[in-house]
PDB file of C-alpha atoms and ligand atoms in Angstrom:
ATOM      1  CA  MET Q 758      52.634  19.064  33.152  1.00 59.00           C
ATOM      2  CA  LYS Q 759      52.832  17.147  36.434  1.00 79.00           C
ATOM      3  CA  TYR Q 760      56.474  18.087  36.716  1.00 88.00           C
ATOM      4  CA  ASN Q 761      58.446  19.302  39.989  1.00 95.00           C
ATOM      5  CA  ILE Q 762      58.711  22.264  39.164  1.00 97.00           C
ATOM      6  CA  PRO Q 763      62.039  23.986  40.339  1.00 98.00           C
ATOM      7  CA  ASN Q 764      61.699  27.159  42.946  1.00 98.00           C
ATOM      8  CA  HIS Q 765      64.196  29.294  41.429  1.00 98.00           C
ATOM      9  CA  VAL Q 766      65.619  29.409  37.914  1.00 98.00           C
ATOM     10  CA  ALA Q 767      68.359  31.513  36.681  1.00 98.00           C
ATOM     11  CA  ILE Q 768      68.725  32.494  32.791  1.00 98.00           C
ATOM     12  CA  ILE Q 769      71.999  33.859  31.240  1.00 98.00           C
ATOM     13  CA  MET Q 770      70.451  34.959  27.843  1.00 98.00           C
ATOM     14  CA  ASP Q 771      73.144  34.747  25.720  1.00 98.00           C
ATOM     15  CA  GLY Q 772      73.169  34.582  21.771  1.00 98.00           C
ATOM     16  CA  ASN Q 773      71.202  37.853  20.913  1.00 98.00           C
ATOM     17  CA  GLY Q 774      73.926  39.239  18.678  1.00 98.00           C
ATOM     18  CA  ARG Q 775      74.466  36.124  16.702  1.00 98.00           C
ATOM     19  CA  TRP Q 776      70.388  35.826  16.291  1.00 98.00           C
ATOM     20  CA  ALA Q 777      70.693  38.831  14.647  1.00 98.00           C
ATOM     21  CA  THR Q 778      73.964  38.641  12.293  1.00 98.00           C
ATOM     22  CA  LYS Q 779      72.611  35.208  11.514  1.00 98.00           C
ATOM     23  CA  ARG Q 780      69.824  37.180   9.766  1.00 98.00           C
ATOM     24  CA  GLY Q 781      71.927  40.135   8.246  1.00 98.00           C
ATOM     25  CA  LEU Q 782      70.593  42.317  11.219  1.00 98.00           C
ATOM     26  CA  LYS Q 783      72.352  44.732  13.332  1.00 97.00           C
ATOM     27  CA  ARG Q 784      73.118  43.270  16.903  1.00 97.00           C
ATOM     28  CA  SER Q 785      70.576  45.804  18.546  1.00 98.00           C
ATOM     29  CA  ALA Q 786      67.609  43.668  16.639  1.00 98.00           C
ATOM     30  CA  GLY Q 787      68.808  40.689  18.570  1.00 98.00           C
ATOM     31  CA  HIS Q 788      68.292  42.956  21.545  1.00 98.00           C
ATOM     32  CA  LEU Q 789      65.128  43.786  20.522  1.00 98.00           C
ATOM     33  CA  GLU Q 790      64.039  40.339  19.886  1.00 98.00           C
ATOM     34  CA  GLY Q 791      65.406  39.147  23.302  1.00 98.00           C
ATOM     35  CA  SER Q 792      63.156  41.576  25.100  1.00 97.00           C
ATOM     36  CA  LYS Q 793      60.035  40.377  23.499  1.00 97.00           C
ATOM     37  CA  THR Q 794      60.963  36.841  24.323  1.00 98.00           C
ATOM     38  CA  LEU Q 795      61.658  37.754  28.041  1.00 97.00           C
ATOM     39  CA  LYS Q 796      58.595  39.389  28.420  1.00 95.00           C
ATOM     40  CA  LYS Q 797      56.694  36.343  27.820  1.00 96.00           C
ATOM     41  CA  LEU Q 798      59.208  34.029  29.541  1.00 97.00           C
ATOM     42  CA  VAL Q 799      58.772  35.810  32.696  1.00 96.00           C
ATOM     43  CA  LYS Q 800      54.418  35.185  32.683  1.00 94.00           C
ATOM     44  CA  HIS Q 801      55.269  31.517  31.525  1.00 97.00           C
ATOM     45  CA  ALA Q 802      57.684  30.647  33.815  1.00 97.00           C
ATOM     46  CA  LEU Q 803      55.929  32.350  37.069  1.00 96.00           C
ATOM     47  CA  LYS Q 804      52.641  30.473  35.601  1.00 95.00           C
ATOM     48  CA  ARG Q 805      54.170  27.274  35.739  1.00 96.00           C
ATOM     49  CA  GLY Q 806      54.979  27.513  39.471  1.00 97.00           C
ATOM     50  CA  VAL Q 807      58.386  29.152  39.431  1.00 98.00           C
ATOM     51  CA  LYS Q 808      58.471  31.445  42.684  1.00 98.00           C
ATOM     52  CA  VAL Q 809      61.986  33.268  41.566  1.00 98.00           C
ATOM     53  CA  LEU Q 810      63.062  33.798  37.909  1.00 98.00           C
ATOM     54  CA  SER Q 811      66.595  35.447  37.678  1.00 98.00           C
ATOM     55  CA  VAL Q 812      67.891  37.077  34.342  1.00 98.00           C
ATOM     56  CA  PHE Q 813      71.237  38.247  33.736  1.00 98.00           C
ATOM     57  CA  ALA Q 814      70.569  41.417  31.558  1.00 98.00           C
ATOM     58  CA  PHE Q 815      74.060  43.525  31.775  1.00 98.00           C
ATOM     59  CA  SER Q 816      77.359  42.304  33.486  1.00 98.00           C
ATOM     60  CA  THR Q 817      79.798  44.450  34.831  1.00 97.00           C
ATOM     61  CA  GLU Q 818      82.073  43.495  32.064  1.00 95.00           C
ATOM     62  CA  ASN Q 819      79.523  44.303  29.513  1.00 97.00           C
ATOM     63  CA  PHE Q 820      80.470  47.826  29.549  1.00 97.00           C
ATOM     64  CA  LYS Q 821      83.569  47.042  27.402  1.00 97.00           C
ATOM     65  CA  ARG Q 822      81.281  46.719  24.566  1.00 97.00           C
ATOM     66  CA  SER Q 823      80.937  49.462  21.856  1.00 97.00           C
ATOM     67  CA  LYS Q 824      79.068  52.594  23.203  1.00 97.00           C
ATOM     68  CA  GLU Q 825      76.408  52.070  20.315  1.00 97.00           C
ATOM     69  CA  GLU Q 826      75.748  48.879  21.601  1.00 97.00           C
ATOM     70  CA  VAL Q 827      75.800  49.804  25.588  1.00 98.00           C
ATOM     71  CA  ASP Q 828      73.523  53.119  24.702  1.00 98.00           C
ATOM     72  CA  TYR Q 829      71.181  51.039  22.688  1.00 98.00           C
ATOM     73  CA  LEU Q 830      70.591  48.379  25.705  1.00 98.00           C
ATOM     74  CA  MET Q 831      70.344  51.073  28.677  1.00 98.00           C
ATOM     75  CA  ASN Q 832      67.612  52.889  26.181  1.00 98.00           C
ATOM     76  CA  LEU Q 833      65.954  49.583  25.877  1.00 98.00           C
ATOM     77  CA  PHE Q 834      66.105  48.971  29.642  1.00 98.00           C
ATOM     78  CA  VAL Q 835      64.540  51.897  30.346  1.00 97.00           C
ATOM     79  CA  LYS Q 836      61.636  51.485  27.982  1.00 96.00           C
ATOM     80  CA  MET Q 837      61.093  47.538  29.053  1.00 95.00           C
ATOM     81  CA  PHE Q 838      61.048  48.753  33.001  1.00 94.00           C
ATOM     82  CA  LYS Q 839      59.057  51.787  32.137  1.00 91.00           C
ATOM     83  CA  ASP Q 840      56.176  50.462  29.823  1.00 87.00           C
ATOM     84  CA  ASN Q 841      56.313  46.559  29.755  1.00 76.00           C
ATOM     85  CA  PHE Q 842      57.104  46.068  33.435  1.00 82.00           C
ATOM     86  CA  LYS Q 843      53.680  47.475  34.372  1.00 85.00           C
ATOM     87  CA  GLU Q 844      51.940  44.380  33.274  1.00 88.00           C
ATOM     88  CA  LEU Q 845      54.340  42.443  35.290  1.00 91.00           C
ATOM     89  CA  LYS Q 846      53.061  44.811  38.371  1.00 90.00           C
ATOM     90  CA  GLU Q 847      49.699  44.280  37.506  1.00 91.00           C
ATOM     91  CA  ASN Q 848      50.220  40.254  37.605  1.00 92.00           C
ATOM     92  CA  ASN Q 849      51.116  40.788  40.974  1.00 95.00           C
ATOM     93  CA  ILE Q 850      54.811  40.080  40.253  1.00 96.00           C
ATOM     94  CA  LYS Q 851      57.290  41.651  42.863  1.00 97.00           C
ATOM     95  CA  ILE Q 852      60.881  43.045  40.436  1.00 97.00           C
ATOM     96  CA  VAL Q 853      64.057  43.183  42.106  1.00 98.00           C
ATOM     97  CA  PHE Q 854      67.514  44.258  40.783  1.00 98.00           C
ATOM     98  CA  SER Q 855      71.045  42.684  41.709  1.00 98.00           C
ATOM     99  CA  LYS Q 856      73.004  45.486  40.934  1.00 98.00           C
ATOM    100  CA  LYS Q 857      76.521  47.460  42.106  1.00 97.00           C
ATOM    101  CA  GLU Q 858      74.837  50.358  44.110  1.00 96.00           C
ATOM    102  CA  SER Q 859      75.580  52.946  41.443  1.00 93.00           C
ATOM    103  CA  GLY Q 860      77.002  53.278  37.427  1.00 96.00           C
ATOM    104  CA  LEU Q 861      74.201  53.031  35.528  1.00 98.00           C
ATOM    105  CA  PRO Q 862      72.720  56.172  33.816  1.00 98.00           C
ATOM    106  CA  SER Q 863      70.816  58.186  36.372  1.00 97.00           C
ATOM    107  CA  LYS Q 864      67.498  57.741  34.277  1.00 97.00           C
ATOM    108  CA  LEU Q 865      68.005  54.048  34.334  1.00 98.00           C
ATOM    109  CA  GLU Q 866      68.784  54.112  38.237  1.00 98.00           C
ATOM    110  CA  GLU Q 867      65.896  55.915  38.920  1.00 97.00           C
ATOM    111  CA  ILE Q 868      63.573  54.164  37.067  1.00 96.00           C
ATOM    112  CA  ILE Q 869      64.886  50.810  38.794  1.00 97.00           C
ATOM    113  CA  LYS Q 870      63.906  52.517  42.194  1.00 97.00           C
ATOM    114  CA  GLU Q 871      60.304  53.212  41.019  1.00 95.00           C
ATOM    115  CA  VAL Q 872      59.985  49.654  39.806  1.00 96.00           C
ATOM    116  CA  GLU Q 873      61.429  48.032  43.311  1.00 96.00           C
ATOM    117  CA  GLU Q 874      59.075  50.539  45.107  1.00 96.00           C
ATOM    118  CA  ASP Q 875      55.877  50.141  42.960  1.00 95.00           C
ATOM    119  CA  THR Q 876      56.003  46.315  43.196  1.00 96.00           C
ATOM    120  CA  LYS Q 877      57.365  45.570  46.992  1.00 96.00           C
ATOM    121  CA  ASN Q 878      54.293  44.296  48.114  1.00 97.00           C
ATOM    122  CA  ASN Q 879      53.387  41.786  45.135  1.00 97.00           C
ATOM    123  CA  THR Q 880      53.106  38.363  46.105  1.00 97.00           C
ATOM    124  CA  GLY Q 881      53.166  36.272  42.602  1.00 95.00           C
ATOM    125  CA  GLY Q 882      56.613  35.669  42.332  1.00 97.00           C
ATOM    126  CA  ILE Q 883      59.686  37.585  42.215  1.00 98.00           C
ATOM    127  CA  PHE Q 884      61.438  38.631  38.938  1.00 98.00           C
ATOM    128  CA  ASN Q 885      64.722  39.387  39.999  1.00 98.00           C
ATOM    129  CA  VAL Q 886      66.702  41.219  37.080  1.00 98.00           C
ATOM    130  CA  CYS Q 887      70.577  41.073  37.240  1.00 98.00           C
ATOM    131  CA  ILE Q 888      71.993  44.557  35.671  1.00 98.00           C
ATOM    132  CA  ASN Q 889      75.535  46.042  36.498  1.00 98.00           C
ATOM    133  CA  TYR Q 890      76.078  42.985  38.047  1.00 98.00           C
ATOM    134  CA  GLY Q 891      78.956  40.663  38.863  1.00 98.00           C
ATOM    135  CA  GLY Q 892      79.127  37.302  40.996  1.00 98.00           C
ATOM    136  CA  GLN Q 893      82.258  38.431  42.416  1.00 98.00           C
ATOM    137  CA  ASP Q 894      81.441  42.022  43.098  1.00 98.00           C
ATOM    138  CA  GLU Q 895      78.534  40.968  44.985  1.00 98.00           C
ATOM    139  CA  ILE Q 896      80.561  38.687  47.116  1.00 98.00           C
ATOM    140  CA  ILE Q 897      82.985  41.278  47.898  1.00 98.00           C
ATOM    141  CA  ASP Q 898      80.153  43.964  48.497  1.00 98.00           C
ATOM    142  CA  MET Q 899      78.383  41.416  50.808  1.00 98.00           C
ATOM    143  CA  THR Q 900      82.111  41.197  52.491  1.00 98.00           C
ATOM    144  CA  LYS Q 901      82.205  44.883  52.799  1.00 98.00           C
ATOM    145  CA  ASN Q 902      78.299  44.905  54.255  1.00 98.00           C
ATOM    146  CA  ILE Q 903      79.294  42.160  57.017  1.00 98.00           C
ATOM    147  CA  CYS Q 904      82.681  44.171  58.048  1.00 98.00           C
ATOM    148  CA  ASN Q 905      80.879  47.671  58.508  1.00 98.00           C
ATOM    149  CA  LYS Q 906      78.252  45.530  61.051  1.00 98.00           C
ATOM    150  CA  VAL Q 907      80.996  43.849  63.049  1.00 98.00           C
ATOM    151  CA  LEU Q 908      82.888  47.293  63.160  1.00 98.00           C
ATOM    152  CA  ASN Q 909      79.527  49.170  64.245  1.00 98.00           C
ATOM    153  CA  ASN Q 910      79.021  46.108  67.237  1.00 98.00           C
ATOM    154  CA  GLU Q 911      75.672  45.060  65.173  1.00 97.00           C
ATOM    155  CA  ILE Q 912      76.684  41.444  64.221  1.00 97.00           C
ATOM    156  CA  ASN Q 913      79.570  39.422  66.053  1.00 97.00           C
ATOM    157  CA  ILE Q 914      82.335  37.608  63.993  1.00 97.00           C
ATOM    158  CA  GLU Q 915      81.324  34.276  65.579  1.00 97.00           C
ATOM    159  CA  ASP Q 916      77.632  34.789  64.308  1.00 96.00           C
ATOM    160  CA  ILE Q 917      78.328  34.880  60.534  1.00 98.00           C
ATOM    161  CA  ASP Q 918      76.990  32.153  59.064  1.00 98.00           C
ATOM    162  CA  LYS Q 919      74.813  31.310  55.728  1.00 97.00           C
ATOM    163  CA  ASN Q 920      71.805  33.069  56.714  1.00 97.00           C
ATOM    164  CA  ILE Q 921      73.686  36.282  57.283  1.00 98.00           C
ATOM    165  CA  ILE Q 922      75.981  35.965  54.120  1.00 98.00           C
ATOM    166  CA  GLU Q 923      72.397  36.064  52.118  1.00 98.00           C
ATOM    167  CA  LYS Q 924      71.052  38.756  53.965  1.00 98.00           C
ATOM    168  CA  ASN Q 925      74.015  40.689  52.887  1.00 98.00           C
ATOM    169  CA  LEU Q 926      74.170  39.996  48.916  1.00 98.00           C
ATOM    170  CA  TYR Q 927      72.286  41.888  46.707  1.00 98.00           C
ATOM    171  CA  GLN Q 928      68.820  40.267  47.037  1.00 98.00           C
ATOM    172  CA  ASP Q 929      67.974  37.881  49.902  1.00 97.00           C
ATOM    173  CA  LEU Q 930      67.301  34.868  47.543  1.00 98.00           C
ATOM    174  CA  PRO Q 931      66.916  31.252  47.394  1.00 97.00           C
ATOM    175  CA  SER Q 932      69.502  29.076  46.339  1.00 97.00           C
ATOM    176  CA  ILE Q 933      68.979  28.554  42.054  1.00 98.00           C
ATOM    177  CA  ASP Q 934      67.646  25.234  41.219  1.00 98.00           C
ATOM    178  CA  LEU Q 935      68.054  25.255  37.316  1.00 98.00           C
ATOM    179  CA  LEU Q 936      70.622  27.492  35.396  1.00 98.00           C
ATOM    180  CA  ILE Q 937      69.929  27.866  32.119  1.00 98.00           C
ATOM    181  CA  ARG Q 938      72.395  29.462  29.532  1.00 98.00           C
ATOM    182  CA  THR Q 939      71.303  29.758  26.035  1.00 98.00           C
ATOM    183  CA  SER Q 940      73.391  29.605  22.839  1.00 98.00           C
ATOM    184  CA  GLY Q 941      75.540  26.452  23.171  1.00 98.00           C
ATOM    185  CA  GLU Q 942      77.915  28.147  25.623  1.00 97.00           C
ATOM    186  CA  TYR Q 943      79.017  26.117  28.693  1.00 98.00           C
ATOM    187  CA  ARG Q 944      80.128  28.946  31.214  1.00 97.00           C
ATOM    188  CA  ILE Q 945      78.734  30.571  33.901  1.00 97.00           C
ATOM    189  CA  SER Q 946      80.594  33.879  33.446  1.00 97.00           C
ATOM    190  CA  ASN Q 947      80.502  35.426  37.198  1.00 98.00           C
ATOM    191  CA  TYR Q 948      77.122  34.963  37.442  1.00 98.00           C
ATOM    192  CA  MET Q 949      75.551  34.201  40.858  1.00 98.00           C
ATOM    193  CA  LEU Q 950      78.318  32.435  42.400  1.00 98.00           C
ATOM    194  CA  TRP Q 951      76.983  31.901  45.753  1.00 98.00           C
ATOM    195  CA  GLN Q 952      73.507  31.175  44.549  1.00 98.00           C
ATOM    196  CA  LEU Q 953      74.202  28.339  42.068  1.00 98.00           C
ATOM    197  CA  ALA Q 954      76.367  26.388  44.473  1.00 97.00           C
ATOM    198  CA  TYR Q 955      73.822  23.375  43.624  1.00 95.00           C
ATOM    199  CA  ALA Q 956      71.991  24.368  40.694  1.00 97.00           C
ATOM    200  CA  GLU Q 957      71.279  21.742  38.170  1.00 98.00           C
ATOM    201  CA  MET Q 958      72.955  23.323  34.383  1.00 98.00           C
ATOM    202  CA  TYR Q 959      71.208  23.258  31.433  1.00 98.00           C
ATOM    203  CA  PHE Q 960      72.667  24.892  28.113  1.00 98.00           C
ATOM    204  CA  PRO Q 961      70.838  24.663  25.299  1.00 98.00           C
ATOM    205  CA  ASP Q 962      72.196  25.499  21.706  1.00 98.00           C
ATOM    206  CA  THR Q 963      69.130  27.860  20.720  1.00 98.00           C
ATOM    207  CA  TYR Q 964      69.782  31.482  20.711  1.00 98.00           C
ATOM    208  CA  PHE Q 965      67.902  33.570  23.505  1.00 98.00           C
ATOM    209  CA  PRO Q 966      65.565  35.172  20.893  1.00 98.00           C
ATOM    210  CA  ASP Q 967      63.916  31.730  20.157  1.00 98.00           C
ATOM    211  CA  PHE Q 968      64.125  30.473  23.563  1.00 98.00           C
ATOM    212  CA  ASP Q 969      60.426  30.309  23.748  1.00 98.00           C
ATOM    213  CA  GLU Q 970      57.718  29.155  26.303  1.00 98.00           C
ATOM    214  CA  ALA Q 971      58.050  25.132  24.502  1.00 98.00           C
ATOM    215  CA  GLU Q 972      62.196  25.339  25.254  1.00 98.00           C
ATOM    216  CA  PHE Q 973      61.614  26.568  28.654  1.00 98.00           C
ATOM    217  CA  ASP Q 974      59.056  23.793  29.203  1.00 98.00           C
ATOM    218  CA  LYS Q 975      61.760  21.326  27.841  1.00 98.00           C
ATOM    219  CA  ALA Q 976      64.156  22.721  30.338  1.00 98.00           C
ATOM    220  CA  ILE Q 977      61.758  21.835  33.150  1.00 98.00           C
ATOM    221  CA  GLU Q 978      61.628  18.021  31.502  1.00 97.00           C
ATOM    222  CA  ILE Q 979      65.189  17.791  31.219  1.00 97.00           C
ATOM    223  CA  TYR Q 980      65.629  18.986  35.143  1.00 97.00           C
ATOM    224  CA  ASN Q 981      62.950  16.338  36.079  1.00 96.00           C
ATOM    225  CA  LYS Q 982      65.355  13.673  34.660  1.00 95.00           C
ATOM    226  CA  ARG Q 983      68.454  14.843  37.195  1.00 94.00           C
ATOM    227  CA  ASP Q 984      69.255  12.923  40.508  1.00 86.00           C
ATOM    228  CA  ARG Q 985      69.719  15.908  42.950  1.00 82.00           C
ATOM    229  CA  ARG Q 986      71.947  14.557  45.922  1.00 83.00           C
ATOM    230  CA  PHE Q 987      73.220  17.777  47.406  1.00 85.00           C
ATOM    231  CA  GLY Q 988      76.279  15.753  47.781  1.00 83.00           C
ATOM    232  CA  GLY Q 989      74.239  13.016  49.504  1.00 85.00           C
ATOM    233  CA  ILE Q 990      73.859   9.329  48.607  1.00 78.00           C
ATOM    234  CA  LYS Q 991      70.079   7.762  47.406  1.00 70.00           C
TER     235      LYS Q 991
HETATM  236  C1  FPP C 330      73.960  38.617  25.574  1.00 64.92           C
HETATM  237  O1  FPP C 330      73.729  38.045  24.282  1.00 64.92           O
HETATM  238  C2  FPP C 330      72.481  39.424  25.810  1.00 64.92           C
HETATM  239  C3  FPP C 330      73.135  40.367  26.821  1.00 64.92           C
HETATM  240  C4  FPP C 330      74.272  41.156  26.968  1.00 64.92           C
HETATM  241  C5  FPP C 330      71.629  41.671  26.859  1.00 64.92           C
HETATM  242  C6  FPP C 330      70.428  40.648  27.397  1.00 64.92           C
HETATM  243  C7  FPP C 330      69.414  41.558  27.371  1.00 64.92           C
HETATM  244  C8  FPP C 330      68.234  41.494  26.868  1.00 64.92           C
HETATM  245  C9  FPP C 330      67.660  40.343  26.384  1.00 64.92           C
HETATM  246  C10 FPP C 330      67.016  42.704  26.638  1.00 64.92           C
HETATM  247  C11 FPP C 330      66.002  42.684  27.783  1.00 64.92           C
HETATM  248  C12 FPP C 330      66.387  42.820  28.787  1.00 64.92           C
HETATM  249  C13 FPP C 330      65.649  43.225  30.177  1.00 64.92           C
HETATM  250  C14 FPP C 330      65.848  42.484  31.459  1.00 64.92           C
HETATM  251  C15 FPP C 330      64.579  44.154  29.497  1.00 64.92           C
HETATM  252  P1  FPP C 330      74.995  38.809  23.305  1.00 64.92           P
HETATM  253  O2  FPP C 330      74.970  40.270  23.024  1.00 64.92           O
HETATM  254  O3  FPP C 330      76.205  38.404  24.104  1.00 64.92           O
HETATM  255  O4  FPP C 330      75.150  37.586  22.241  1.00 64.92           O
HETATM  256  P2  FPP C 330      76.150  36.929  21.398  1.00 64.92           P
HETATM  257  O5  FPP C 330      76.854  36.154  22.224  1.00 64.92           O
HETATM  258  O6  FPP C 330      75.481  36.273  20.218  1.00 64.92           O
HETATM  259  O7  FPP C 330      76.852  38.350  21.059  1.00 64.92           O
END
């Protein structure tokens, strides 16, 4: 593909539940299938030259789902981070997590720390997993961090700029170039509000479990047809 590859791609992985229901399966089967799709997509996106891939794995609001579904997802995350992420580590991928400081089961919090520690020196692209994440909470937490630094005389109010704000978000990542939300829903649902400022948006009808490598390439193709002006005039 001779395409201009977006530096940072973010995916709202929507439609796992509907994918399963359509097949007469339990919603959990959709999440399992989604996890297999994700594993393939991470490798594919970074191979295509994407430098940062962010995914929305679990929002702060997703805790409102049934206990059965939340427990299933938490166990699936533990299993994925423990077993399947080994291969990403071996592929030199740095894995980071955008999340509230606490609130996930302790087993999962521990594995997250381990994965971050084990991959922190990897240089072959960044995989950012947003889990127990909300965009407004991230901005509130960033504001608290900066206020504390001002109170401790570490920074002056006049010095607060884009750079300082980004350094105090959950992760210091470049702006998102392309946001993909699968399943035909046209919302951003409190996802990476700061980072999405100038992102191109793509909303395919495909449910996430079916969003394979070819679908990802199609998203890149569509991104290449967009005219990005960042508020200027060409
Ligand atoms: C949204 O679809 C999906 C989720 C809340 C979970 C996403 C999780 C995975 C893809 C599993 C693997 C992830 C990692 C990071 C290992 P939905 O359940 O809202 O679908 P629906 O709108 O059709 O009900």
